[in-house]
Short mmCIF file of C-alpha atoms and ligand atoms in Angstrom, two decimals:
data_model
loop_
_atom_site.label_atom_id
_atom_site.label_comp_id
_atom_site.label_asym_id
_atom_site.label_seq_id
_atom_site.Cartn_x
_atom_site.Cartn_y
_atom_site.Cartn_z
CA UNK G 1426 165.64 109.58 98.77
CA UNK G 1427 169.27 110.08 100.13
CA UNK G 1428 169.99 113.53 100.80
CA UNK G 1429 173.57 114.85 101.83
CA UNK G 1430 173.76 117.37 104.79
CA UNK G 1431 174.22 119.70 102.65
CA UNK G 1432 171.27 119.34 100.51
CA UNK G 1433 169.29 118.74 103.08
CA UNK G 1434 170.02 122.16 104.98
CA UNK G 1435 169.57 123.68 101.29
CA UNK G 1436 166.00 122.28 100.96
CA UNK G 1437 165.75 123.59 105.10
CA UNK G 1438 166.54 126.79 103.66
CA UNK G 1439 163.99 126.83 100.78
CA UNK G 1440 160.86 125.56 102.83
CA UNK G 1441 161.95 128.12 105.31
CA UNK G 1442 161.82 131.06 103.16
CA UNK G 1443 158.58 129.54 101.39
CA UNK G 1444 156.99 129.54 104.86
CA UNK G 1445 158.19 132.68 106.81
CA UNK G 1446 158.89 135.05 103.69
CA UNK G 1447 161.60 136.96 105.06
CA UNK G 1448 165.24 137.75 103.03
CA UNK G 1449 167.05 134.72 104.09
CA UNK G 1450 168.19 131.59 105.84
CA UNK G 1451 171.68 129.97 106.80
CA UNK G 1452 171.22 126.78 108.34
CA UNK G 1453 174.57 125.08 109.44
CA UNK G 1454 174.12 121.20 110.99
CA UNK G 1455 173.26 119.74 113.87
CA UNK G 1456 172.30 121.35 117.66
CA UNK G 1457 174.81 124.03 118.66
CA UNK G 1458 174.10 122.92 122.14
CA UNK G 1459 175.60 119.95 121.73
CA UNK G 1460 178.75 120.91 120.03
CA UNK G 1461 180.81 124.17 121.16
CA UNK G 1462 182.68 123.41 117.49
CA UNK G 1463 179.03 124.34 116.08
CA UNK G 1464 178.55 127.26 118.43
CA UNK G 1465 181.99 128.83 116.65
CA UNK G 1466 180.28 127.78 113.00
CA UNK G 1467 177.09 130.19 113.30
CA UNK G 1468 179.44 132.81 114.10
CA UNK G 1469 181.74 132.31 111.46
CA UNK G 1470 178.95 131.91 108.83
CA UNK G 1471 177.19 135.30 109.90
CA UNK G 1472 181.08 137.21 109.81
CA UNK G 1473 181.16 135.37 106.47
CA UNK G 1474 177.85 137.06 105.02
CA UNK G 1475 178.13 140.01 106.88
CA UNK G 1476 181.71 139.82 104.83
CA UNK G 1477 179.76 140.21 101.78
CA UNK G 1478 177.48 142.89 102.77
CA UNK G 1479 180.17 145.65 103.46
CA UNK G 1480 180.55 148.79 101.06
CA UNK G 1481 182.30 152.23 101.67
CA UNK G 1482 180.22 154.13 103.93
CA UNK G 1483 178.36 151.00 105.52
CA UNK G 1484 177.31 151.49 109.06
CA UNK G 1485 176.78 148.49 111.43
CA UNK G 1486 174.65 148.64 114.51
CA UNK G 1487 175.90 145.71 116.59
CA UNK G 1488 174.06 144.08 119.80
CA UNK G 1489 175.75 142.35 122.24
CA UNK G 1490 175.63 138.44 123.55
CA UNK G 1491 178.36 135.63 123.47
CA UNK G 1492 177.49 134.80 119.60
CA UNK G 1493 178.01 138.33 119.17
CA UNK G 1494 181.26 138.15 120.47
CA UNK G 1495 182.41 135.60 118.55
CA UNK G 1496 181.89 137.04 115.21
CA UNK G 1497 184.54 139.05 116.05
CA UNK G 1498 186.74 135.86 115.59
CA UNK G 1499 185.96 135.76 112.01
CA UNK G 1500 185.56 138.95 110.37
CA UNK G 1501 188.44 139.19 108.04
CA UNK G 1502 190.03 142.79 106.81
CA UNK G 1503 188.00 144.93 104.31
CA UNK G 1504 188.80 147.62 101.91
CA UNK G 1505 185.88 149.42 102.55
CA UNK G 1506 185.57 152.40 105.04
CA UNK G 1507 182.86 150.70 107.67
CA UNK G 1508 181.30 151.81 111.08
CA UNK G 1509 180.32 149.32 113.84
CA UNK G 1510 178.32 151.28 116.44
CA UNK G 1511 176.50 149.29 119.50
CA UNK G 1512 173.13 148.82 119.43
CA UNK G 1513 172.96 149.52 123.46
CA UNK G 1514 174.81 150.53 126.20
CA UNK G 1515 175.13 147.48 127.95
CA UNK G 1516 172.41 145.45 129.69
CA UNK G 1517 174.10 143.92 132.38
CA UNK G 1518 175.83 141.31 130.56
CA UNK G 1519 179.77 140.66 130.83
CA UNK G 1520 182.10 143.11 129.63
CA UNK G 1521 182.87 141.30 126.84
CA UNK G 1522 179.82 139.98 125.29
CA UNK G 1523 178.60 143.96 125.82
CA UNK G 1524 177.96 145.71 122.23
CA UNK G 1525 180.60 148.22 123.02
CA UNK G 1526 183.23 146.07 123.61
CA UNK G 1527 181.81 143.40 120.18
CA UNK G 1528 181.67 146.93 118.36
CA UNK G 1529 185.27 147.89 119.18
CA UNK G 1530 186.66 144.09 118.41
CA UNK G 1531 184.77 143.97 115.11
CA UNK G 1532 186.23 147.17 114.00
CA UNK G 1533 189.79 146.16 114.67
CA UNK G 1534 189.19 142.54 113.41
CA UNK G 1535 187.50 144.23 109.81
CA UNK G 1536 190.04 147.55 109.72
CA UNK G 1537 187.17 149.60 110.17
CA UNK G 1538 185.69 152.26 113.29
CA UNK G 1539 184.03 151.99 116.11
CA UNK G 1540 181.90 154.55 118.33
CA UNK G 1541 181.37 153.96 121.83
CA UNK G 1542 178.14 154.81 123.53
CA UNK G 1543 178.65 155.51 126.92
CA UNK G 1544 175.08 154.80 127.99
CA UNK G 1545 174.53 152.05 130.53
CA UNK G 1546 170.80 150.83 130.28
CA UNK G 1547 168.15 150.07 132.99
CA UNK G 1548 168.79 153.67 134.90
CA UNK G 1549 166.60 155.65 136.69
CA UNK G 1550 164.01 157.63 134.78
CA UNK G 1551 166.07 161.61 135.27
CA UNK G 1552 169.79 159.73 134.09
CA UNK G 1553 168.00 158.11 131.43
CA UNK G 1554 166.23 161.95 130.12
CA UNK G 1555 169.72 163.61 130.73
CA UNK G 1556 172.36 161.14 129.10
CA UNK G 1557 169.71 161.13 125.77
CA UNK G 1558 170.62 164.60 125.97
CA UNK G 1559 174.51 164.19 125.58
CA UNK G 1560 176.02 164.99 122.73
CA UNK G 1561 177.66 161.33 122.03
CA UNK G 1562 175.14 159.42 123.26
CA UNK G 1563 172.80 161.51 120.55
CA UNK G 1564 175.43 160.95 117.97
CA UNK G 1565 175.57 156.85 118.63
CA UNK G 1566 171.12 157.01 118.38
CA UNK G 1567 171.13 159.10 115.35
CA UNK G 1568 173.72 156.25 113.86
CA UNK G 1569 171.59 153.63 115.43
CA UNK G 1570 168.61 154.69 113.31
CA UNK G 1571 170.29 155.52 110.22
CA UNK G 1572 172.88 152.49 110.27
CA UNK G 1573 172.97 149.93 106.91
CA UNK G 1574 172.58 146.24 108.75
CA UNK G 1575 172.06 145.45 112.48
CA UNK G 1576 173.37 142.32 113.67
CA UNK G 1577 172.40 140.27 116.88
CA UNK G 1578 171.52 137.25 118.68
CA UNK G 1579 168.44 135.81 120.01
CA UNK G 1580 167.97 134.44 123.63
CA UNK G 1581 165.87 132.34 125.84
CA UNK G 1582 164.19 135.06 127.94
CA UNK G 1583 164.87 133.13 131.57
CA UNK G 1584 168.69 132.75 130.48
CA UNK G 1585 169.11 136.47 129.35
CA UNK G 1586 166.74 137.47 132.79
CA UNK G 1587 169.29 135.40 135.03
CA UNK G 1588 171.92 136.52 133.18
CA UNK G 1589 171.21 140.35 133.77
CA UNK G 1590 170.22 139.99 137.27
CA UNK G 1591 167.02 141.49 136.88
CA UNK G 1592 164.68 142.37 139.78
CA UNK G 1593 162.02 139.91 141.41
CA UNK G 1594 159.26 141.95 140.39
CA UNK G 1595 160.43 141.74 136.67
CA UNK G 1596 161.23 137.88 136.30
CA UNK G 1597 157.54 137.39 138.36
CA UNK G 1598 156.84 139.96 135.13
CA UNK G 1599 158.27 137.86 132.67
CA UNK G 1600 156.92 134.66 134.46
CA UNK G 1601 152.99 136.17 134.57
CA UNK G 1602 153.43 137.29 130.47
CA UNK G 1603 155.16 133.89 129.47
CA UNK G 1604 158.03 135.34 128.11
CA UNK G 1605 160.25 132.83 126.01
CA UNK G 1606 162.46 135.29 123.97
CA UNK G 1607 164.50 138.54 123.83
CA UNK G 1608 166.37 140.10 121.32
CA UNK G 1609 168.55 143.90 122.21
CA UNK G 1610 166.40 144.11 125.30
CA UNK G 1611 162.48 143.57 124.01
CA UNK G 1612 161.36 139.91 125.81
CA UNK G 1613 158.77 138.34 123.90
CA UNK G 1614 155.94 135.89 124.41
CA UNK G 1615 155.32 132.79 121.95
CA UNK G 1616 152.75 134.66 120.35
CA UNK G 1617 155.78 137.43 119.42
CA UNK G 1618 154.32 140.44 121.72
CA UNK G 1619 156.18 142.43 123.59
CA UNK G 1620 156.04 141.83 127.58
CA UNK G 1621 158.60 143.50 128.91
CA UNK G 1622 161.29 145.68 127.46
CA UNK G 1623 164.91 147.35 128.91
CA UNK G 1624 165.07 151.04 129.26
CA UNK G 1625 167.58 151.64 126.97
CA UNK G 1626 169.22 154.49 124.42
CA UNK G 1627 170.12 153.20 121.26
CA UNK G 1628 168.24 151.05 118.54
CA UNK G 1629 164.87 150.45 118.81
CA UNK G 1630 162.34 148.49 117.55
CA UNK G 1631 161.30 150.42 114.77
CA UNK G 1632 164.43 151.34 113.19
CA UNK G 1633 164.62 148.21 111.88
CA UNK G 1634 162.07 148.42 108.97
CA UNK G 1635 164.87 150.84 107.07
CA UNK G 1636 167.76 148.54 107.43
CA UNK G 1637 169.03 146.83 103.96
CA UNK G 1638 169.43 143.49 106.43
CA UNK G 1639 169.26 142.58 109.57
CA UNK G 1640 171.80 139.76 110.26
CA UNK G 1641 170.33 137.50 113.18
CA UNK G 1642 171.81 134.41 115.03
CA UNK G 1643 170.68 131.47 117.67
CA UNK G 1644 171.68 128.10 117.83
CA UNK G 1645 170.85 125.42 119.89
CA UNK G 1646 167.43 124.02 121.23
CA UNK G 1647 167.07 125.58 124.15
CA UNK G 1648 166.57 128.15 122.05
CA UNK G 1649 164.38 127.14 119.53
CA UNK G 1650 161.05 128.53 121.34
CA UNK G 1651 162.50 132.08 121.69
CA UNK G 1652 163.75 132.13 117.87
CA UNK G 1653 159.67 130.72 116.70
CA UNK G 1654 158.45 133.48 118.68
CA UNK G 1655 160.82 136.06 116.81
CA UNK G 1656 159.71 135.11 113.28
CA UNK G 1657 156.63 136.50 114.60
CA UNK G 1658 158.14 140.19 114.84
CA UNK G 1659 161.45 139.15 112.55
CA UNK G 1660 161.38 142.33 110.09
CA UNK G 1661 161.05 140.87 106.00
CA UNK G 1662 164.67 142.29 105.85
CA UNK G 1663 166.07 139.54 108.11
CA UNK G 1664 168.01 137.14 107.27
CA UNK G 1665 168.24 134.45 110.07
CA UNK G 1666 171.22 132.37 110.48
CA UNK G 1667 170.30 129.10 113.01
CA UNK G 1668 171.08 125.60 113.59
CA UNK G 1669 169.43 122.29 111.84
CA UNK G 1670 167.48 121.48 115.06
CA UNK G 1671 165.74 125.20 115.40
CA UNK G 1672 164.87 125.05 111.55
CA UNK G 1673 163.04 121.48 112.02
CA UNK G 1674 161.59 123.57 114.61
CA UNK G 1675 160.32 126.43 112.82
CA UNK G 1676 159.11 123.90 109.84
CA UNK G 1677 157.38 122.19 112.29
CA UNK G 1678 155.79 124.82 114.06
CA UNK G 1679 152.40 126.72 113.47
O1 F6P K 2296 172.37 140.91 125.81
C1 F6P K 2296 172.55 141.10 124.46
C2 F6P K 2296 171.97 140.02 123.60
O2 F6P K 2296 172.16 140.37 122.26
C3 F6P K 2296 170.48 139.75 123.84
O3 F6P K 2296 169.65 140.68 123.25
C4 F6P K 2296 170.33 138.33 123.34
O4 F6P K 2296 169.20 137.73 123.87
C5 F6P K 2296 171.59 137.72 123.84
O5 F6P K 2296 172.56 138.75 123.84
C6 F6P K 2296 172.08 136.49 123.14
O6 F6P K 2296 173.19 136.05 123.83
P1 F6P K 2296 173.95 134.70 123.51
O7 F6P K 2296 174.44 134.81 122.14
O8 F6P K 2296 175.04 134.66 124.52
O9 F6P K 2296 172.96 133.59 123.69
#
């Protein structure tokens, strides 16, 4: 039968949360890849939702990424009193696609606040014991694991490697485990284990059971391996927003 786009990504949606059980799915059309007018709309769609989410008091742990930074672009004023705190200290990427800077530009763009963890990740083992103990880098963890919703992207685990300039010995690492994904510095093999993960102060893995929602965004098929292996470790309380191509993807897969 003919379906519009629209109904069709609706029905996406509805098999998708049959399947995978967690809170939600946006779907918007087509391959992001192929369109950077699509790579603006999953963005937009997740500012739009996050939009929605927002009361007094709300507390927003934010990772970094170039989705990330374009949520920024979309986030329209609230009423409410909110917090964006970053998720990390930075792990290597650009300034701008770094959570502090998404943090700070999400803040201005909603009218809300901002911390600023001053924390870069992948030190040496004695830095890494004595910034935990710094006041304001406690403060930003103690937000981190008590914050409302987390948002972040997914990436493809070679792009995100390259993209950090990580050591030989840890993309021969990520090579050896088979690494296809990453998500605020855990990589992850198509099986969803853990292989590899960044030294890094702020949120962690397990904070993420306590969240209310945690907003997460990929588009694209190149990425459509390293999102399948995050449903495998994708918290109940996520609620995914993707392309049309990595939903086919995720119907389609085991
Ligand atoms: O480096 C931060 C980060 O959120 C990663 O955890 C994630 O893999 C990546 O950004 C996604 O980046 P992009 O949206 O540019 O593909």
């Amino acid at each position: 039968p003919f379906m519009t786009t629209l109904d069709r990504r609706t029905d996406l949606a509805r098999r998708l949360k049959e399947k995978y059980a967690l809170q939600d799915f946006f779907i918007i059309r087509g391959d992001a890849d192929d369109n950077p007018e699509l790579q603006q709309a999953l963005p937009k769609l997740m500012a739009e939702e996050l939009q929605k989410m927002l009361f007094d008091g709300a507390v927003i742990s934010v990772a970094g990424g170039s989705t990330m930074a374009n949520v920024g672009n979309h986030l329209k004023p609230v009423n409410e009193h909110v917090l964006f705190v970053p998720a990390r200290g930075g792990l290597g990427e650009e300034i701008g696609n770094q959570a502090n800077s998404i943090a700070s530009r999400l803040a201005t763009a909603a009218g809300g606040e901002h911390k600023v963890l001053h924390a870069p990740d992948n030190v040496g083992e004695n830095v890494f014991e004595s910034l935990k103990a710094e006041p304001s880098v406690m403060e930003v963890a103690e937000l981190n694991r008590k914050s409302h919703y987390v948002i972040h992207g997914i990436g493809e685990a070679f792009t995100m490697a390259h993209r950090r300039n990580v050591s030989r010995e840890t993309l021969s690492e990520l090579e050896e485990k088979e690494a296809v994904g990453e998500a605020f510095g855990y990589y992850f093999n198509a099986c969803g284990d853990i292989v590899s993960k960044v030294r890094t102060i702020g949120l962690q893995l397990e904070d993420l059971e306590s969240k209310q929602a945690i907003l997460a965004v990929a588009g694209g098929s190149s990425k459509k391996e390293a999102v399948g292996a995050y449903m495998k470790i994708a918290p109940k309380n996520t609620v995914l927003f993707i392309d049309e191509t990595i939903a086919q993807f995720l119907l389609d897969s085991k």
